[in-house]
Amino acid sequence: MYAFAYQRPATVRQVQSALGKHEDAKILAGGQTLLPTMKQRLAQPSALIDLGHVAGLTAIEKKGRNIVIGAMARHADVATSELVREAIPSLAALAGGIGDPAVRNRGTIGGSVANNDPSADYPAAVLALGATIVTNKRKIAAADFFQGMFTTALEDGEIITKISFPVPAKAAYVKFPNPASRYAMVGVFVSKKGADVKVAVTGASNEGVFRAEGLEAALKAKFNPKAVEGVAVDGSNFISDIHGTADYRANLVSVMTKRAVTKALGK
Amino acid sequence: MISVSMTVNGKAVSAKIDPRTLLVQFLRENLLLTGTHVGCDTSQCGACVVHVDGKAIKSCTTLAASCDGTSVVTIEGLAHDGVLHPMQEAFRENHGLQCGFCTPGMIMSAIDIVNRKGHDLDEHTIREELEGNICRCTGYHNIVKSVAAGAHAMAGSK
Amino acid sequence: MSATGIGAPVRRKEDFRFITGKGQYTDDINRPGQTHAAFLRSPHAHANIKKLDISGAQKAEGVIAVLTGDDLAKDGVGGLICGWMIHSKDGSPMKAGGHPALAQGKVRYVGDHVAVVIAETLAQARDAVEKIHVDYELLKPVIDMAHATDSGSPVIHDVAPDNQVYDWHLGDKGATEAAFAKAKHVTKLDIVNNRLIPNAMEPRAAIGDYDSGNDAFTLYTTSQNPHVARLVLSAFIGIAPEHKLRVIAPDVGGGFGSKIFIYAEETVCVWAAKKVGRPVKWTGDRTEAFLADAHGRDHITHAEMAMDDKGHILGLRVKTKANLGAYLSTFSSCVPTYLYAPLLSGQYNIPAIYVEVEGLYTNTAPVDAYRGAGRPEATFVIERMVEVAAREMGQDPAAFRRKNFIKSFPHQTPVIMAYDTGDYGASMDLALEMADYKNFGKRKRDSAKKGMLRGIGFSAYIEACGIAPSAAVGSLGAGVGLWESAEVRVNPVGTVEVLTGSHSHGQGHETTFAQLVSDRLGIGIDQVAIVHGDTDKVQFGMGTYGSRSGAVGMSAISKALDKVVAKAKKVAAYALEASEGDIEFKDGRFSVAGTDRSLAFGEVALQAYIAHKFSGQDLEPGLKEGAFYDPTNFTFPSGVHICELEIDPDTGVTTIERWTAVDDFGNIINPMIVEGQVHGGIAQGIGQALLEGAHYDANGQLVTASYMDYCMPRADDLPSFDIGITTTPCTTNPLGIKGCGEAGAIAAPPAVINAITDALGHENIAMPASPQAVWRAAQKSLHKLAAE
């Protein structure tokens, strides 16, 4: 790692002011992506602002028909939260499948969403559940938040404080892990609420997480795994690497969608 | 330099450190607790797993500064008065180690699995839960046996 | 069998320190005044160094020295060597290019060592490395070995203008051609043995220490063979004469071959320690391990096998290209030649074999021995050929193998090896029974009902271990003898220290070697200490690799124990006032035949040291004996592994449902440890078949340079294994041991690929058979099925 200054503020306001004081400062949430990147000397922040001691960022609450999760909630907290397991079991299951147990004890939902890694799991849930990202400045709809690989609507000095998930009628997440890294090579989150069906895909595209509209249309017509068959998945902008070419990933999107629908139907 | 204080294996420690000091460096270099190992750069091998406030974490992917005020337990802190922890004993009894390098992380993760999943662990669960710990020697066969046996033994030692 | 003697599943003595975090690996050691080294590595696969500007780094905070290849040259430090001479077909010696520990004018692979920074802290050393400026003249790299010798290819080493290290052959070409002329069926196959990266969990590390008062060096290093390291560093690299260089290999966290070799980093640390006047420590990170540990395997082969009309094998011809990387690593040259071709007869009676091997330079990391070293490559060729031949001829693969098994011993193959003993049919019988082969058809149908493809695959492997008779390997080009040494020191109270030249880095020698002593001297294993890994303590040794520590290392101990018992009998005769011929030694007691007069082993040891009962003219006091054991033949472990797996055709995911391993290791000292070795070997073999593969892009960048992209087997990738044992004791060593360390890694890959191709309907597939590759092949199979 390159040298950096370290600050551990106690409030969101102090975080904001610390960010203002250091050019190229970065927020340290769980650090499970940031620290390995820094260890490889691929990132050189001048300062790390550690959110570990900021009050009020870890709560998981039910508010009306939403589950609201603090940005510093660890993956393990979300996975084991009774509230989440009851209201949105697919989200708890997703959190319980990120990384490995030790990573889940450190990694946070806010860190994952803010980073928008193209093979992260949470962005698929945020998008498919139509969540709202709450920052210290505003509320951002999921559809507006993700703006391509590692790019989000967050502005300088803007910090995610919580994420609000509407409770779906049916939902499931199924991923195909990269055999080496175990990150999602393709992850598909399917949700249904009333007549609305959303299908969000992570891991596959060069653009990061995206909604699969063709699959959504087919599933709106009939929410059934069979409906997925015959829907062509356009892999033209998919990632191609040694683990999977674009056409293989396109196949996986179909297969994982089918499996997610089956799971959402409780079969 | 910044100051950190924490409890490590029941002992209060504090030091002035470079902010970029990882918890594993703090343990190995400042405290000379060299049982915690580093086997990769990408947070995947798990040789560095320790418990912070009772939960398994990867000490190579955590700043020592972030652990200020916490209680840390390493492999050196498991045995008490010469009596091995049941999970340590299970690894020895079931030949769950060969070169020994991944072993401290394996044992720390195994105890965490039992803390979360209970004492009756089937093979499938153990294999899934060991996703973050890589061993090159054993083919995991005897590690899986060790964890299952250690989990049972931990129930008896409560 | 006693509780701690030969054959007992004794729990390991070494485990206590490992499970309590008290192991002492190289990086756990810190020397007073220690400095830290960081290497600047080449980012390019092939380039000339036009200018190397170290001034910025020299001025950086905490920096003590910045050293380059010029400094090595000025100090007369020699290059790294390859210790096995291979001659080409035309009799010319292999073309070994220079291999400086720090680049001298040219870099030849990504990760090649350009310069070293030595600083007060590791962070400072790494910061300063980035302040070295190198002006590279980029050269076109040679990455694909299939085209390494093409005309117009860039030249990697001037001594090898066509990038060919050697063009070697073995066997009788004429006899083989005659065999093919009368063949009724010929099976042909193109086979790739994928390149692997060893990945011992402990990265390599070294600490160089220099004592100016005595002008003596100490090197702590992650080595499987510290004496060989000392020999090479002394005699060839010229760091210091042997008596002024102590090499210590403390606890070593796995090796699998990759820690046999003498590397640039340890050379630099020990040399630099004198230059900076302080200890110099380097600990590799995982990225450096990926880039610069010697890789393994990497062959492309065309093989043809001739059969008569009944399916008897008549002949085999094999043409292999072996990638040796950018430099010849310590033993690299022998791996695709003498450790490979002589194993191509497998377990089969093959009258004629002819093998040609081309060793090639490419701009990739050096390739050398990795668990099995040559033998997995040979086994993959022969076991794929046999499987495909059986299928092509419509015969059951187990029956086809059995028909061709060697059934009488000793057996001389056409490719050097003389197998002493074995019973291949017995292993096959037991394996078929354990694997429930007869009900496989039903299981396959059950899988099909779920939409899954099930397959079964065999691997009847043989390996040559206990490497090896010194005169024999010397005649084949080895630069060293491959005996082993041992010294047994009995203390006056009867405890025993065994000093061995073998090195344990996971194998459990502290337990198994103590079991041998316990068995022979009738004392408990807690009375025995095994000392290894320090050239100041152990006189000499050849180290641990090639599954040799049981067959060779323990044979040396056995020989020394014979001498100890003989001497102790003399002492006992004086002490018991009897004639030496009347002394019997049994269960730890020396007794006078036909009387009740006896002394315990410890009492005799005390008598040997106090020397009150005999005169120094008649008998020397003390009880300490040494032995060198040079084997008279290789040993030939063998066995049958059966893999049964299921493929999900929608995703290509392969799940191993059952693994049966039946091995014949000869006599076994500790079955618990032997099974552990088998488990680990199978896991590495399955890793090669399904998961692992080093991948360089066209520019020579290593794409698989971390666990993000190099797929290491994890717990949930693997099944539990069913292990069976058959035993035909080795006839050529005193203990009847054959060796077990590499068997799994040798046996497993063809078993997996034979099972996958069985499931897919005989579609050939390359390793690693990743989900993507299997999915693609499965789609073709399904289309073919649909068309039928």
Short mmCIF file of C-alpha atoms in Angstrom, two decimals, chain A residues 1-3 39-41 100 176 178-183 185 241-248 251-252 255-256 258-259, chain C residues 123 126-127 130 287 648 650-653 691 695 703-704 706-712 714 716-717 770-772 775-776:
data_model
loop_
_atom_site.label_atom_id
_atom_site.label_comp_id
_atom_site.label_asym_id
_atom_site.label_seq_id
_atom_site.Cartn_x
_atom_site.Cartn_y
_atom_site.Cartn_z
CA MET A 1 0.00 0.00 0.00
CA TYR A 2 0.99 3.58 -0.53
CA ALA A 3 0.99 5.78 2.54
CA LYS A 39 -2.37 -3.61 -1.36
CA GLN A 40 -1.76 -4.22 -5.06
CA ARG A 41 -0.94 -0.50 -5.36
CA ASP A 100 -16.89 -16.13 2.16
CA PHE A 176 -23.06 -18.66 -11.17
CA ASN A 178 -16.57 -17.47 -11.21
CA PRO A 179 -14.78 -20.77 -10.50
CA ALA A 180 -11.63 -18.95 -9.36
CA SER A 181 -12.66 -15.74 -7.61
CA ARG A 182 -16.17 -16.88 -6.64
CA TYR A 183 -17.51 -13.46 -7.61
CA MET A 185 -19.85 -14.49 -13.28
CA ASP A 241 -12.55 -13.54 -20.44
CA ILE A 242 -10.76 -16.82 -19.80
CA HIS A 243 -13.58 -17.97 -17.53
CA GLY A 244 -16.43 -17.29 -19.90
CA THR A 245 -16.93 -15.81 -23.31
CA ALA A 246 -19.90 -13.57 -23.98
CA ASP A 247 -22.00 -16.36 -25.49
CA TYR A 248 -21.39 -18.58 -22.48
CA ASN A 251 -26.42 -18.81 -21.82
CA LEU A 252 -25.85 -18.49 -18.10
CA VAL A 255 -30.20 -20.61 -17.14
CA MET A 256 -29.82 -18.53 -13.98
CA LYS A 258 -34.93 -19.86 -15.13
CA ARG A 259 -33.53 -21.13 -11.88
CA ALA C 123 6.99 -0.51 2.72
CA ARG C 126 8.45 -1.22 -2.16
CA ASP C 127 7.99 2.54 -2.41
CA GLU C 130 8.77 2.41 -8.06
CA THR C 287 1.57 -12.33 -7.00
CA ASP C 648 -24.95 -30.29 -15.75
CA ASP C 650 -26.98 -26.34 -19.00
CA THR C 651 -23.99 -24.77 -17.23
CA GLY C 652 -21.15 -27.23 -17.84
CA VAL C 653 -20.59 -27.66 -14.13
CA LEU C 691 -9.86 -26.00 -12.42
CA HIS C 695 -2.70 -18.55 -18.95
CA VAL C 703 -3.55 -13.47 -16.87
CA THR C 704 -3.85 -15.97 -14.02
CA SER C 706 -3.84 -14.27 -8.49
CA TYR C 707 -6.57 -16.38 -6.91
CA MET C 708 -9.03 -14.10 -8.69
CA ASP C 709 -8.18 -15.87 -11.94
CA TYR C 710 -6.12 -18.96 -11.09
CA CYS C 711 -8.66 -21.45 -9.88
CA MET C 712 -7.41 -23.20 -6.77
CA ARG C 714 -11.50 -25.30 -2.61
CA ASP C 716 -16.57 -27.42 -2.08
CA ASP C 717 -14.92 -28.31 -5.40
CA SER C 770 -13.81 -25.65 -16.93
CA PRO C 771 -17.58 -25.20 -16.85
CA GLN C 772 -17.35 -23.13 -20.01
CA TRP C 775 -20.74 -26.66 -21.57
CA ARG C 776 -19.47 -26.12 -25.09
#
